[in-house]
C-alpha cells in the first residue's frame, strides 16, 4: 500500500466532544491531547517521515484567556511527560507558526524540548502554534523581496522553489495527506501553499475519539488514491485517449 511520507492533521472537535457530554470545553482538550499522543506514537511506528499537527491557529487566540491558559498548561504537561519517549523513538520536534504570543513558561518548555529532541533522526513532528497560513506566505514574500532588493537575485528569477525555500516547512517532504476531524470541510488557514497536491480526508469523528484505528483507516484511504499530479489517468483499461 502506498504510504504517505508527510501527513498533516487539523485536530478539530474537542469543544463539541465535551459539550456533547455536558462537560466544560477543556475536558475535550484534555482527552484530545491523549489522541494526539496516540497518533504521534502510531505515525512514528509506521515510520512516517513527517507529521504536522495544527495545535493552535492564530485565530484561536481570540478565545477566552481561560481556555487558552488550559491549552498551554496541557501543552507544558505533555512536552515534559513525552520528551523521553519521543527521544527514544527518534522523533525530532519543531514548532511552526510563532511562539511569541505564548506564555513565557510554554515558550521555554518548547525551546527546551526542541533542543532535547534535536538529534532525532526519525519522524519530524511539527506543532503548529499561533500558525497562520497566509502570514507564512506573506513573510516568505518579504524575504524574497529582500533578496531582490539586495541584488542577490532578479525578480524574474523567482520560482515556486524560491518561495517554498522561505517557508517554515522547507526541510519537510511534500505534504501528501491532510486529515481534518470534527466534520467541517475547510482548511482554516492551515498550510495553504503546501496543500497544492495533498489528498484531503475529512471525517465527522471528533478529535478526542480519533485514535490509532481511525488514523489507519485514513491512511488506507490515501493508499487507494491515484495521485495524478496533472497527468492523465493511468488506471483505466479502456485504451485510446
Ligand atoms: C480544536 O477543537 C482544538 C483547538 C482549536 C485548540 P475546538 O476547540 O475547535 O473544538 P470545537 O470545534 O469547538 O468542537
Ligand atoms: C482549526 O480549528 C484550528 C485547530 C484545530 C488548531 P478551528 O476550530 O479553530 O477552525 P474553525 O474556526 O472551525 O475554522
Ligand atoms: Mg473547532
Short mmCIF file of C-alpha atoms and ligand atoms in Angstrom, two decimals:
data_model
loop_
_atom_site.label_atom_id
_atom_site.label_comp_id
_atom_site.label_asym_id
_atom_site.label_seq_id
_atom_site.Cartn_x
_atom_site.Cartn_y
_atom_site.Cartn_z
CA UNK A 1 0.00 0.00 0.00
CA UNK A 2 1.10 3.49 -0.84
CA UNK A 3 2.05 5.19 2.43
CA UNK A 4 2.24 8.97 2.77
CA UNK A 5 5.54 10.49 3.87
CA UNK A 6 4.07 13.65 5.31
CA UNK A 7 0.67 13.85 6.98
CA UNK A 8 -0.88 16.98 8.49
CA UNK A 9 -3.88 16.98 10.82
CA UNK A 10 -6.44 19.64 11.75
CA UNK A 11 -7.36 18.27 15.16
CA UNK A 12 -10.86 19.70 15.46
CA UNK A 13 -13.89 18.92 17.60
CA UNK A 14 -12.61 18.97 21.17
CA UNK A 15 -15.17 21.51 22.38
CA UNK A 16 -18.11 19.69 20.81
CA UNK A 17 -16.91 16.38 22.21
CA UNK A 18 -17.01 17.84 25.72
CA UNK A 19 -20.25 19.81 25.42
CA UNK A 20 -21.96 16.73 23.95
CA UNK A 21 -21.19 15.07 27.29
CA UNK A 22 -22.30 18.05 29.37
CA UNK A 23 -18.68 18.79 30.27
CA UNK A 24 -16.64 22.00 30.03
CA UNK A 25 -14.66 22.51 26.80
CA UNK A 26 -11.31 21.99 28.49
CA UNK A 27 -12.19 18.38 29.14
CA UNK A 28 -12.30 17.89 25.34
CA UNK A 29 -8.81 19.36 25.07
CA UNK A 30 -7.58 17.04 27.79
CA UNK A 31 -8.88 13.90 26.05
CA UNK A 32 -7.84 15.32 22.66
CA UNK A 33 -4.26 15.51 23.94
CA UNK A 34 -4.43 11.75 24.52
CA UNK A 35 -5.50 11.31 20.87
CA UNK A 36 -2.52 13.40 19.78
CA UNK A 37 -0.21 11.23 21.86
CA UNK A 38 -1.62 8.05 20.31
CA UNK A 39 -1.41 9.38 16.74
CA UNK A 40 2.18 10.60 17.21
CA UNK A 41 3.17 7.18 18.50
CA UNK A 42 1.39 5.36 15.65
CA UNK A 43 2.85 7.66 13.00
CA UNK A 44 6.32 7.00 14.41
CA UNK A 45 5.77 3.25 14.41
CA UNK A 46 4.63 3.44 10.78
CA UNK A 47 7.86 5.33 10.01
CA UNK A 48 6.17 8.38 8.54
CA UNK A 49 8.80 10.99 7.73
CA UNK A 50 6.76 13.96 8.95
CA UNK A 51 3.63 14.65 10.99
CA UNK A 52 2.36 18.21 11.28
CA UNK A 53 -0.31 18.94 13.90
CA UNK A 54 -2.49 22.06 13.88
CA UNK A 55 -2.45 22.69 17.60
CA UNK A 56 -3.44 26.36 17.82
CA UNK A 57 -4.25 28.72 14.97
CA UNK A 58 -3.51 32.43 15.01
CA UNK A 59 -7.26 33.00 15.13
CA UNK A 60 -7.65 30.70 18.16
CA UNK A 61 -6.01 33.49 20.19
CA UNK A 62 -9.43 35.17 20.14
CA UNK A 63 -10.68 32.50 22.56
CA UNK A 64 -11.09 33.15 26.28
CA UNK A 65 -7.97 33.54 28.42
CA UNK A 66 -9.23 30.65 30.49
CA UNK A 67 -9.45 28.22 27.56
CA UNK A 68 -6.09 29.34 26.18
CA UNK A 69 -4.50 29.04 29.63
CA UNK A 70 -5.76 25.50 29.87
CA UNK A 71 -4.41 24.60 26.41
CA UNK A 72 -0.97 26.00 27.29
CA UNK A 73 -0.89 24.17 30.62
CA UNK A 74 -1.77 20.96 28.80
CA UNK A 75 0.99 21.56 26.27
CA UNK A 76 3.53 22.18 29.06
CA UNK A 77 2.47 18.98 30.75
CA UNK A 78 2.76 16.89 27.57
CA UNK A 79 6.08 18.31 26.46
CA UNK A 80 7.59 17.37 29.79
CA UNK A 81 5.90 14.00 30.06
CA UNK A 82 6.52 12.81 26.49
CA UNK A 83 10.07 14.05 25.96
CA UNK A 84 11.85 10.85 26.89
CA UNK A 85 9.62 8.58 24.88
CA UNK A 86 9.84 10.88 21.85
CA UNK A 87 13.62 10.83 22.15
CA UNK A 88 13.66 7.05 22.46
CA UNK A 89 11.64 6.88 19.23
CA UNK A 90 13.99 9.26 17.38
CA UNK A 91 11.35 11.97 16.95
CA UNK A 92 12.60 15.47 16.13
CA UNK A 93 10.28 18.28 17.29
CA UNK A 94 9.81 21.66 15.64
CA UNK A 95 7.37 24.50 16.06
CA UNK A 96 5.85 26.22 13.06
CA UNK A 97 3.94 29.47 13.43
CA UNK A 98 5.20 31.58 16.28
CA UNK A 99 5.86 31.21 19.98
CA UNK A 100 5.99 34.94 20.72
CA UNK A 101 2.42 35.25 21.99
CA UNK A 102 2.68 32.11 24.13
CA UNK A 103 3.23 32.34 27.91
CA UNK A 104 6.97 32.50 28.82
CA UNK A 105 6.80 29.11 30.54
CA UNK A 106 5.40 27.42 27.42
CA UNK A 107 7.98 29.20 25.25
CA UNK A 108 10.85 27.86 27.32
CA UNK A 109 9.27 24.41 27.54
CA UNK A 110 9.07 24.31 23.73
CA UNK A 111 12.64 25.55 23.28
CA UNK A 112 13.98 23.04 25.80
CA UNK A 113 12.06 20.18 24.19
CA UNK A 114 13.18 21.16 20.68
CA UNK A 115 16.79 21.17 21.92
CA UNK A 116 16.29 17.87 23.75
CA UNK A 117 14.97 16.18 20.57
CA UNK A 118 17.17 17.97 18.09
CA UNK A 119 19.31 14.93 17.25
CA UNK A 120 16.25 12.78 16.43
CA UNK A 121 16.78 11.03 13.11
CA UNK A 122 13.27 9.60 12.80
CA UNK A 123 9.96 11.37 12.20
CA UNK A 124 9.81 15.16 12.24
CA UNK A 125 6.91 16.24 14.44
CA UNK A 126 5.89 19.81 13.70
CA UNK A 127 3.48 21.52 16.07
CA UNK A 128 1.71 24.48 14.51
CA UNK A 129 1.18 27.14 17.19
CA UNK A 130 -0.19 30.61 16.51
CA UNK A 131 0.04 29.45 12.92
CA UNK A 132 -1.48 31.45 10.07
CA UNK A 133 -1.03 30.05 6.56
CA UNK A 134 -1.42 33.35 4.73
CA UNK A 135 1.06 35.07 7.05
CA UNK A 136 3.57 32.30 6.42
CA UNK A 137 3.33 33.07 2.68
CA UNK A 138 3.47 36.85 3.10
CA UNK A 139 6.53 36.53 5.39
CA UNK A 140 8.18 34.38 2.70
CA UNK A 141 7.37 37.08 0.11
CA UNK A 142 9.02 39.70 2.32
CA UNK A 143 12.22 37.68 2.50
CA UNK A 144 12.22 37.09 -1.27
CA UNK A 145 11.68 40.84 -1.79
CA UNK A 146 14.72 41.48 0.43
CA UNK A 147 16.81 39.12 -1.73
CA UNK A 148 15.78 41.11 -4.80
CA UNK A 149 16.36 44.47 -3.08
CA UNK A 150 19.91 43.48 -2.07
CA UNK A 151 20.64 42.27 -5.60
CA UNK A 152 21.02 38.61 -4.54
CA UNK A 153 18.52 37.70 -7.27
CA UNK A 154 16.44 39.26 -10.02
CA UNK A 155 12.63 39.50 -9.80
CA UNK A 156 12.25 37.39 -12.93
CA UNK A 157 14.30 34.59 -11.32
CA UNK A 158 11.66 33.99 -8.60
CA UNK A 159 10.18 30.49 -8.92
CA UNK A 160 7.92 28.28 -6.80
CA UNK A 161 11.09 26.86 -5.25
CA UNK A 162 12.26 30.36 -4.24
CA UNK A 163 9.08 30.86 -2.23
CA UNK A 164 8.98 27.29 -0.86
CA UNK A 165 12.55 27.73 0.41
CA UNK A 166 11.38 30.58 2.64
CA UNK A 167 8.52 28.65 4.23
CA UNK A 168 8.75 27.10 7.68
CA UNK A 169 8.21 23.68 6.14
CA UNK A 170 11.30 23.95 3.92
CA UNK A 171 13.04 20.92 5.40
CA UNK A 172 9.98 18.66 5.19
CA UNK A 173 8.86 16.30 2.42
CA UNK A 174 5.91 17.40 0.26
CA UNK A 175 2.61 17.23 2.12
CA UNK A 176 0.80 14.07 0.97
CA UNK A 177 -2.29 13.90 3.13
CA UNK A 178 -4.36 16.34 5.19
CA UNK A 179 -6.79 14.90 7.72
CA UNK A 180 -9.46 17.06 9.37
CA UNK A 181 -11.58 15.65 12.16
CA UNK A 182 -14.76 17.20 13.55
CA UNK A 183 -16.89 17.25 10.41
CA UNK A 184 -16.03 20.65 8.89
CA UNK A 185 -14.74 20.58 5.33
CA UNK A 186 -12.50 23.62 5.41
CA UNK A 187 -8.82 24.41 5.70
CA UNK A 188 -8.98 27.17 8.35
CA UNK A 189 -5.78 28.83 7.13
CA UNK A 190 -3.55 25.77 7.53
CA UNK A 191 -0.61 25.03 5.19
CA UNK A 192 -2.14 26.87 2.24
CA UNK A 193 0.89 26.63 -0.03
CA UNK A 194 1.84 23.10 1.00
CA UNK A 195 -1.63 21.69 0.24
CA UNK A 196 -1.19 22.07 -3.54
CA UNK A 197 -1.30 18.33 -4.33
CA UNK A 198 -2.24 16.84 -0.96
CA UNK A 199 -5.12 14.40 -0.67
CA UNK A 200 -7.84 15.66 1.67
CA UNK A 201 -9.53 13.39 4.19
CA UNK A 202 -12.44 14.75 6.20
CA UNK A 203 -14.09 12.74 8.94
CA UNK A 204 -17.01 13.59 11.24
CA UNK A 205 -15.21 11.85 14.12
CA UNK A 206 -14.41 14.39 16.81
CA UNK A 207 -10.70 14.64 17.66
CA UNK A 208 -10.89 13.10 21.17
CA UNK A 209 -12.46 10.00 19.55
CA UNK A 210 -9.89 9.83 16.73
CA UNK A 211 -7.43 7.10 17.69
CA UNK A 212 -4.89 4.77 16.04
CA UNK A 213 -7.54 2.65 14.27
CA UNK A 214 -9.14 5.78 12.73
CA UNK A 215 -5.73 7.00 11.61
CA UNK A 216 -5.08 3.68 9.89
CA UNK A 217 -8.43 3.99 8.05
CA UNK A 218 -7.39 7.44 6.79
CA UNK A 219 -4.00 6.09 5.65
CA UNK A 220 -5.74 3.22 3.92
CA UNK A 221 -8.00 5.65 2.05
CA UNK A 222 -4.87 7.53 0.98
CA UNK A 223 -3.30 4.28 -0.19
CA UNK A 224 -6.21 3.78 -2.59
CA UNK A 225 -5.95 7.22 -4.18
CA UNK A 226 -4.42 7.56 -7.56
CA UNK A 227 -2.32 10.69 -7.41
CA UNK A 228 -2.00 12.12 -10.88
CA UNK A 229 -0.18 15.44 -10.38
CA UNK A 230 -1.82 16.73 -13.55
CA UNK A 231 -1.08 13.63 -15.64
CA UNK A 232 -3.74 11.59 -17.45
CA UNK A 233 -5.46 8.78 -15.58
CA UNK A 234 -3.45 5.57 -15.88
CA UNK A 235 -5.61 3.00 -14.11
CA UNK A 236 -8.33 2.88 -16.86
CA UNK A 237 -8.12 -0.08 -19.19
CA UNK A 238 -10.25 1.36 -21.98
CA UNK A 239 -7.48 2.18 -24.43
CA UNK A 240 -7.16 5.24 -26.65
CA UNK A 241 -7.49 8.87 -25.48
C1 LIG B 1 -9.85 22.01 18.25
O1 LIG B 1 -11.07 21.83 18.86
C2 LIG B 1 -8.79 22.47 19.22
C3 LIG B 1 -8.39 23.87 19.05
C4 LIG B 1 -8.79 24.67 18.11
C5 LIG B 1 -7.47 24.40 20.04
P1 LIG B 1 -12.09 23.01 19.09
O2 LIG B 1 -11.80 23.63 20.42
O3 LIG B 1 -12.10 23.94 17.92
O4 LIG B 1 -13.44 22.20 19.18
P2 LIG B 1 -14.83 22.58 18.50
O5 LIG B 1 -14.58 22.75 17.04
O6 LIG B 1 -15.29 23.86 19.17
O7 LIG B 1 -15.70 21.41 18.81
C1 LIG B 2 -8.75 24.83 13.37
O1 LIG B 2 -9.88 24.61 14.15
C2 LIG B 2 -7.57 25.04 14.25
C3 LIG B 2 -7.13 23.88 15.03
C4 LIG B 2 -7.67 22.70 15.03
C5 LIG B 2 -5.98 24.11 15.86
P1 LIG B 2 -10.92 25.80 14.46
O2 LIG B 2 -11.99 25.21 15.28
O3 LIG B 2 -10.19 26.96 15.04
O4 LIG B 2 -11.40 26.20 13.00
P2 LIG B 2 -12.71 26.93 12.53
O5 LIG B 2 -12.89 28.12 13.45
O6 LIG B 2 -13.82 25.94 12.70
O7 LIG B 2 -12.47 27.30 11.11
MG1 LIG B 3 -13.14 23.87 16.13
#
